[in-house]
Short mmCIF file of N, CA and C in Angstrom, two decimals:
data_model
loop_
_atom_site.label_atom_id
_atom_site.label_comp_id
_atom_site.label_asym_id
_atom_site.label_seq_id
_atom_site.Cartn_x
_atom_site.Cartn_y
_atom_site.Cartn_z
N MET A 1 22.04 29.29 71.91
CA MET A 1 22.96 29.37 72.28
C MET A 1 23.67 28.17 70.26
N THR A 2 24.53 29.08 69.72
CA THR A 2 25.04 27.32 68.75
C THR A 2 26.24 27.10 68.90
N GLY A 3 26.06 25.75 68.35
CA GLY A 3 27.36 25.03 68.31
C GLY A 3 29.01 24.94 67.53
N SER A 4 29.43 24.58 67.68
CA SER A 4 30.82 24.68 66.64
C SER A 4 30.43 24.36 65.10
N GLY A 5 29.80 23.41 64.85
CA GLY A 5 28.91 22.94 63.29
C GLY A 5 30.10 21.62 63.18
N ALA A 6 30.89 21.55 64.25
CA ALA A 6 31.73 20.16 63.65
C ALA A 6 31.33 18.90 63.09
N TYR A 7 29.71 18.66 63.29
CA TYR A 7 29.01 17.33 62.64
C TYR A 7 28.87 17.71 61.00
N ALA A 8 28.45 19.37 60.74
CA ALA A 8 27.73 20.03 59.51
C ALA A 8 29.71 20.16 58.39
N LEU A 9 30.90 20.05 59.37
CA LEU A 9 31.95 19.90 58.68
C LEU A 9 32.56 18.51 58.18
N LEU A 10 31.95 17.69 59.66
CA LEU A 10 32.37 16.31 59.43
C LEU A 10 32.10 15.95 57.99
N SER A 11 30.64 16.06 57.41
CA SER A 11 30.48 15.49 56.56
C SER A 11 31.10 16.83 54.89
N LEU A 12 31.21 17.48 54.99
CA LEU A 12 31.74 17.62 54.03
C LEU A 12 33.03 16.98 52.47
N PRO A 13 34.13 17.15 53.46
CA PRO A 13 35.08 15.85 52.61
C PRO A 13 34.58 14.82 52.10
N PHE A 14 32.68 14.27 52.57
CA PHE A 14 32.75 13.04 52.16
C PHE A 14 31.42 13.80 51.29
N PHE A 15 30.60 15.09 51.03
CA PHE A 15 29.99 15.80 50.11
C PHE A 15 30.76 16.14 48.95
N GLY A 16 32.55 15.98 49.32
CA GLY A 16 33.89 16.96 48.02
C GLY A 16 33.05 15.39 47.08
N VAL A 17 33.86 14.07 47.69
CA VAL A 17 34.05 12.50 47.38
C VAL A 17 32.44 12.28 46.66
N VAL A 18 30.89 12.88 47.02
CA VAL A 18 30.05 12.36 46.21
C VAL A 18 29.91 13.58 44.68
N ALA A 19 30.03 14.19 45.11
CA ALA A 19 30.06 15.96 43.80
C ALA A 19 30.55 15.34 42.55
N VAL A 20 32.22 15.32 43.01
CA VAL A 20 33.16 14.53 42.06
C VAL A 20 32.85 13.82 41.40
N VAL A 21 31.69 12.34 42.07
CA VAL A 21 31.31 10.79 41.88
C VAL A 21 29.79 11.33 40.67
N GLY A 22 29.23 12.36 40.98
CA GLY A 22 28.26 13.17 40.28
C GLY A 22 28.50 13.24 38.80
N ILE A 23 29.23 13.63 39.17
CA ILE A 23 29.98 14.52 38.21
C ILE A 23 30.75 13.89 36.65
N VAL A 24 31.31 12.93 36.97
CA VAL A 24 31.71 12.09 36.98
C VAL A 24 30.87 10.95 35.99
N ALA A 25 29.79 10.34 36.75
CA ALA A 25 28.73 9.72 36.62
C ALA A 25 27.79 10.72 35.13
N ALA A 26 27.41 11.76 35.68
CA ALA A 26 27.01 12.71 34.38
C ALA A 26 27.82 12.31 33.37
N VAL A 27 29.08 12.49 33.06
CA VAL A 27 29.61 12.72 31.69
C VAL A 27 29.36 11.06 31.24
N VAL A 28 29.75 10.26 31.89
CA VAL A 28 29.70 8.70 31.78
C VAL A 28 28.35 8.87 30.85
N ALA A 29 27.75 9.07 31.15
CA ALA A 29 25.57 8.62 31.74
C ALA A 29 25.93 9.02 29.42
N ALA A 30 25.95 11.07 29.44
CA ALA A 30 26.23 12.00 28.24
C ALA A 30 26.91 11.10 27.35
N ARG A 31 27.99 10.33 27.74
CA ARG A 31 28.76 10.28 26.89
C ARG A 31 28.11 8.35 26.08
N ARG A 32 27.88 7.98 27.31
CA ARG A 32 26.50 6.63 26.44
C ARG A 32 25.68 6.20 25.38
N GLN A 33 24.60 7.64 25.99
CA GLN A 33 23.38 8.03 25.32
C GLN A 33 23.99 8.62 24.04
N ARG A 34 25.09 9.33 24.33
CA ARG A 34 25.78 9.84 22.68
C ARG A 34 25.67 9.10 21.68
N ARG A 35 26.89 8.01 22.64
CA ARG A 35 27.19 6.72 21.61
C ARG A 35 26.30 5.89 20.85
N LEU A 36 24.79 5.56 21.47
CA LEU A 36 23.47 5.39 21.19
C LEU A 36 22.77 5.83 20.35
N GLY A 37 22.88 7.51 20.48
CA GLY A 37 22.43 8.05 19.52
C GLY A 37 20.42 8.55 19.98
N ARG A 38 21.16 8.74 21.42
CA ARG A 38 19.84 9.10 21.92
C ARG A 38 19.78 10.81 23.18
N ASP A 39 18.75 11.42 22.60
CA ASP A 39 19.05 12.39 22.91
C ASP A 39 19.48 12.45 24.45
N VAL A 40 20.70 13.28 24.07
CA VAL A 40 21.02 13.28 26.16
C VAL A 40 20.05 13.52 27.34
N HIS A 41 19.51 15.47 26.18
CA HIS A 41 18.59 16.04 26.80
C HIS A 41 17.41 15.62 27.61
N ARG A 42 16.77 14.79 27.26
CA ARG A 42 16.00 14.33 27.36
C ARG A 42 16.09 13.02 28.77
N ARG A 43 16.97 12.19 28.27
CA ARG A 43 17.63 11.65 29.02
C ARG A 43 18.18 12.60 30.74
N ARG A 44 18.59 13.48 30.40
CA ARG A 44 18.99 14.37 31.60
C ARG A 44 17.67 14.92 32.32
N ARG A 45 16.79 15.00 31.60
CA ARG A 45 15.27 15.67 32.59
C ARG A 45 15.51 15.02 33.41
N THR A 46 14.61 13.65 32.54
CA THR A 46 13.85 12.07 33.40
C THR A 46 15.33 11.82 33.97
N GLY A 47 15.67 11.57 34.30
CA GLY A 47 16.80 11.44 35.82
C GLY A 47 16.40 12.51 36.56
N VAL A 48 17.21 14.08 35.96
CA VAL A 48 16.74 14.88 37.17
C VAL A 48 15.75 15.10 37.61
N VAL A 49 14.63 14.73 36.97
CA VAL A 49 13.23 14.78 37.94
C VAL A 49 13.06 13.27 38.89
N THR A 50 13.39 12.35 38.53
CA THR A 50 13.53 11.59 38.63
C THR A 50 13.47 11.82 39.84
N GLY A 51 15.22 11.74 39.99
CA GLY A 51 16.07 12.59 41.14
C GLY A 51 15.52 13.05 42.59
N LEU A 52 14.65 14.35 41.63
CA LEU A 52 13.96 15.23 42.56
C LEU A 52 13.01 14.59 43.33
N VAL A 53 12.35 13.74 42.54
CA VAL A 53 11.09 13.02 43.35
C VAL A 53 11.65 12.23 44.40
N ALA A 54 12.66 11.15 43.83
CA ALA A 54 13.21 10.30 44.83
C ALA A 54 14.06 11.33 46.31
N GLY A 55 14.74 12.06 46.02
CA GLY A 55 15.15 13.31 46.88
C GLY A 55 14.08 13.36 47.85
N VAL A 56 12.96 13.88 47.72
CA VAL A 56 11.80 14.53 48.46
C VAL A 56 11.70 13.91 49.45
N VAL A 57 11.28 12.30 48.87
CA VAL A 57 10.72 11.41 49.46
C VAL A 57 11.51 11.37 50.64
N LEU A 58 12.76 10.56 50.70
CA LEU A 58 14.11 10.33 50.59
C LEU A 58 14.00 11.27 52.01
N LEU A 59 14.37 12.78 52.14
CA LEU A 59 14.23 13.58 52.95
C LEU A 59 13.04 13.49 53.67
N VAL A 60 11.79 13.49 53.47
CA VAL A 60 10.64 14.10 53.89
C VAL A 60 10.87 13.01 54.78
N MET A 61 11.00 11.39 54.73
CA MET A 61 11.15 10.14 55.43
C MET A 61 11.96 10.55 56.77
N THR A 62 13.09 11.01 56.45
CA THR A 62 14.64 11.16 56.80
C THR A 62 13.87 11.95 57.89
N ILE A 63 13.23 13.23 57.85
CA ILE A 63 13.00 14.02 58.90
C ILE A 63 11.17 13.45 59.40
N VAL A 64 10.77 12.93 59.05
CA VAL A 64 9.96 11.73 60.24
C VAL A 64 10.42 11.11 61.54
N PHE A 65 10.85 10.61 60.45
CA PHE A 65 11.79 9.36 61.43
C PHE A 65 13.23 9.40 62.17
N ASP A 66 14.17 10.23 61.65
CA ASP A 66 14.52 10.68 62.45
C ASP A 66 14.24 11.95 63.34
N ASN A 67 13.24 12.07 63.68
CA ASN A 67 12.69 13.45 64.58
C ASN A 67 11.75 11.89 65.93
N VAL A 68 11.35 11.36 65.47
CA VAL A 68 10.95 9.77 66.31
C VAL A 68 12.34 9.26 67.28
N ILE A 69 13.29 9.35 66.66
CA ILE A 69 14.37 8.43 67.20
C ILE A 69 14.85 9.54 67.72
N VAL A 70 14.98 11.56 67.82
CA VAL A 70 15.42 11.98 68.70
C VAL A 70 14.81 12.48 69.52
N THR A 71 13.46 12.70 69.94
CA THR A 71 12.68 12.86 70.79
C THR A 71 12.48 11.48 71.53
N LEU A 72 12.28 10.19 71.06
CA LEU A 72 12.37 9.29 71.70
C LEU A 72 14.14 8.96 72.70
N ARG A 73 15.29 9.79 72.69
CA ARG A 73 16.26 10.28 72.42
C ARG A 73 17.07 8.42 72.35
N VAL A 74 16.53 7.68 71.21
CA VAL A 74 17.18 6.80 71.26
C VAL A 74 18.65 6.86 70.12
N VAL A 75 18.75 8.69 69.59
CA VAL A 75 19.91 9.28 69.56
C VAL A 75 19.73 10.68 70.10
N ALA A 76 21.10 11.10 70.46
CA ALA A 76 21.17 12.28 70.50
C ALA A 76 22.56 12.86 69.63
N TYR A 77 22.08 14.07 70.31
CA TYR A 77 23.23 15.48 68.99
C TYR A 77 23.96 16.29 70.22
N ASP A 78 24.99 16.06 70.93
CA ASP A 78 25.81 16.67 71.61
C ASP A 78 25.56 18.22 71.17
N PRO A 79 24.92 19.02 71.70
CA PRO A 79 24.66 20.24 71.11
C PRO A 79 25.72 21.09 70.94
N ALA A 80 27.01 20.97 71.55
CA ALA A 80 28.17 21.79 71.35
C ALA A 80 28.66 21.69 69.94
N LEU A 81 28.57 20.48 69.32
CA LEU A 81 29.06 19.76 68.28
C LEU A 81 27.88 20.42 66.61
N ILE A 82 26.81 21.06 66.65
CA ILE A 82 26.03 20.65 65.66
C ILE A 82 25.71 22.46 66.10
N SER A 83 25.10 22.62 64.05
CA SER A 83 25.94 24.38 64.34
C SER A 83 24.02 25.02 64.86
N GLY A 84 23.03 24.21 65.41
CA GLY A 84 22.12 24.99 66.21
C GLY A 84 20.81 24.99 65.40
N VAL A 85 21.26 25.23 63.97
CA VAL A 85 19.85 24.80 63.76
C VAL A 85 19.40 23.64 63.10
N LYS A 86 17.88 23.91 63.39
CA LYS A 86 17.30 22.63 63.67
C LYS A 86 15.55 22.59 62.91
N ILE A 87 15.70 20.59 62.50
CA ILE A 87 13.81 20.82 61.84
C ILE A 87 13.63 19.86 63.11
N GLY A 88 12.30 20.28 63.61
CA GLY A 88 11.63 20.29 64.29
C GLY A 88 13.09 19.69 65.65
N ALA A 89 13.20 18.28 66.24
CA ALA A 89 14.24 17.91 67.28
C ALA A 89 15.40 17.20 66.70
N ILE A 90 15.76 17.88 65.26
CA ILE A 90 17.06 16.84 64.28
C ILE A 90 17.42 18.42 64.11
N PRO A 91 18.92 18.86 64.40
CA PRO A 91 20.33 19.38 63.46
C PRO A 91 19.91 18.49 62.00
N ILE A 92 19.90 20.04 61.53
CA ILE A 92 20.20 20.43 59.90
C ILE A 92 21.18 18.83 58.67
N GLU A 93 21.97 18.49 60.15
CA GLU A 93 23.41 18.14 59.34
C GLU A 93 23.12 16.52 59.18
N ASP A 94 21.63 16.12 60.22
CA ASP A 94 21.22 15.42 60.02
C ASP A 94 20.94 14.43 59.01
N LEU A 95 20.82 16.02 57.90
CA LEU A 95 20.32 15.53 56.28
C LEU A 95 21.07 15.27 55.44
N ALA A 96 22.34 15.27 56.09
CA ALA A 96 23.80 15.24 55.22
C ALA A 96 23.70 13.93 53.72
N TYR A 97 23.59 13.36 55.03
CA TYR A 97 23.81 11.69 54.03
C TYR A 97 22.36 11.07 53.21
N SER A 98 21.40 11.90 53.98
CA SER A 98 20.21 11.59 52.77
C SER A 98 20.50 12.25 51.83
N ILE A 99 21.00 13.48 51.49
CA ILE A 99 20.83 13.87 50.37
C ILE A 99 22.46 13.37 49.54
N ALA A 100 23.02 13.50 50.10
CA ALA A 100 24.36 12.04 49.42
C ALA A 100 24.19 11.28 49.03
N ALA A 101 22.72 10.34 49.06
CA ALA A 101 23.04 8.93 48.94
C ALA A 101 21.96 9.57 47.74
N VAL A 102 20.86 10.46 47.71
CA VAL A 102 20.38 10.73 46.24
C VAL A 102 21.26 11.06 45.10
N VAL A 103 22.36 11.77 44.84
CA VAL A 103 23.18 11.76 44.18
C VAL A 103 24.10 10.24 44.51
N LEU A 104 24.41 9.61 45.38
CA LEU A 104 25.70 8.86 44.93
C LEU A 104 24.97 8.09 44.59
N LEU A 105 23.91 7.07 44.96
CA LEU A 105 22.96 5.49 44.51
C LEU A 105 23.71 5.85 42.95
N PRO A 106 22.87 6.98 42.79
CA PRO A 106 22.71 6.56 40.92
C PRO A 106 24.18 6.61 40.42
N SER A 107 24.68 7.65 40.97
CA SER A 107 25.77 7.69 39.65
C SER A 107 26.55 6.19 39.85
N LEU A 108 26.54 5.66 41.14
CA LEU A 108 27.50 4.10 41.15
C LEU A 108 26.42 3.81 40.01
N TRP A 109 25.29 3.38 40.07
CA TRP A 109 25.06 2.84 39.10
C TRP A 109 25.20 2.87 37.98
N VAL A 110 25.15 4.11 37.32
CA VAL A 110 25.83 4.37 36.49
C VAL A 110 27.34 3.55 36.10
N LEU A 111 28.31 4.26 36.75
CA LEU A 111 29.89 4.02 37.00
C LEU A 111 29.85 2.33 36.67
N PHE A 112 28.76 1.69 37.14
CA PHE A 112 29.05 0.04 37.23
C PHE A 112 28.24 -0.25 36.38
N ASP A 113 27.34 0.39 35.76
CA ASP A 113 26.58 -0.60 34.41
C ASP A 113 27.77 -1.24 33.33
N ARG A 114 27.89 -2.74 33.60
CA ARG A 114 28.77 -3.17 32.94
C ARG A 114 28.20 -3.76 31.57
N SER A 115 26.80 -3.18 31.22
CA SER A 115 26.16 -3.22 29.76
C SER A 115 26.99 -2.93 28.63
N HIS A 116 28.11 -2.50 28.90
CA HIS A 116 29.85 -1.96 27.81
C HIS A 116 28.46 -1.22 26.81
N GLY A 117 27.28 -0.34 26.78
CA GLY A 117 26.76 0.49 25.79
C GLY A 117 25.30 0.20 25.33
N THR A 118 25.17 -1.24 25.71
CA THR A 118 24.35 -1.69 24.10
C THR A 118 23.48 -1.05 24.71
N ASP A 119 22.36 -1.52 23.73
CA ASP A 119 20.79 -0.94 24.27
C ASP A 119 19.81 -1.80 24.35
N HIS A 120 19.29 -2.20 25.73
CA HIS A 120 19.04 -3.35 26.06
C HIS A 120 17.16 -3.81 25.46
N GLU A 121 16.63 -1.80 25.13
CA GLU A 121 15.48 -1.62 24.76
C GLU A 121 15.22 -2.61 23.09
N THR A 122 16.61 -3.09 22.08
CA THR A 122 16.40 -2.93 21.17
C THR A 122 17.53 -4.97 20.62
N GLN A 123 18.29 -5.00 22.25
CA GLN A 123 18.06 -6.45 22.04
C GLN A 123 17.86 -7.90 22.27
N PRO A 124 17.80 -8.69 21.71
CA PRO A 124 16.80 -10.00 21.27
C PRO A 124 16.47 -10.37 23.17
N PRO A 125 16.00 -10.77 23.43
CA PRO A 125 15.60 -11.42 24.90
C PRO A 125 16.71 -13.12 24.57
N THR A 126 17.66 -12.19 26.16
CA THR A 126 18.42 -13.81 25.66
C THR A 126 17.64 -15.39 26.94
N GLY A 127 18.57 -15.82 27.26
CA GLY A 127 17.51 -17.22 27.48
C GLY A 127 17.38 -18.85 26.41
N GLN A 128 17.54 -19.69 26.78
CA GLN A 128 17.19 -20.62 26.41
C GLN A 128 16.05 -20.68 25.03
N GLU A 129 15.86 -20.73 24.02
CA GLU A 129 14.85 -20.31 22.99
C GLU A 129 14.83 -21.74 21.90
N HIS A 130 13.96 -22.64 22.42
CA HIS A 130 14.07 -23.54 21.19
C HIS A 130 13.10 -23.43 20.83
N ASP A 131 13.52 -23.72 18.94
CA ASP A 131 12.32 -24.90 17.85
C ASP A 131 11.93 -25.95 17.41
N ARG A 132 10.37 -25.50 17.79
CA ARG A 132 10.04 -26.88 17.90
C ARG A 132 8.86 -26.99 16.76
#
């Protein structure tokens, strides 16, 4: 018997916000790279590969540890509120926030970067340097 999927429906508005933030961050990042004269496609490819690797690691860890805490009955889900699709002992909805974190955290990093587009690689080091 499958449930109502209320837990999955609860995450939809959150995923909508995450998608908008991710798209805005991608546009901002591309504009910054163009302004600095960098290859936007190469940087985007690197970001996507890095995000996929981090996402897979995070999902595997979430699946393992959440299965442990559900099996030990530290956490329980109301069967009437889950979709019925499970990975081991956890409902698939349990992965929603891990998936969103893979998009949201790097996106917020881009959006809150206050380096004002300076190229850190070519800037001289800051600090107190004295000529002696």
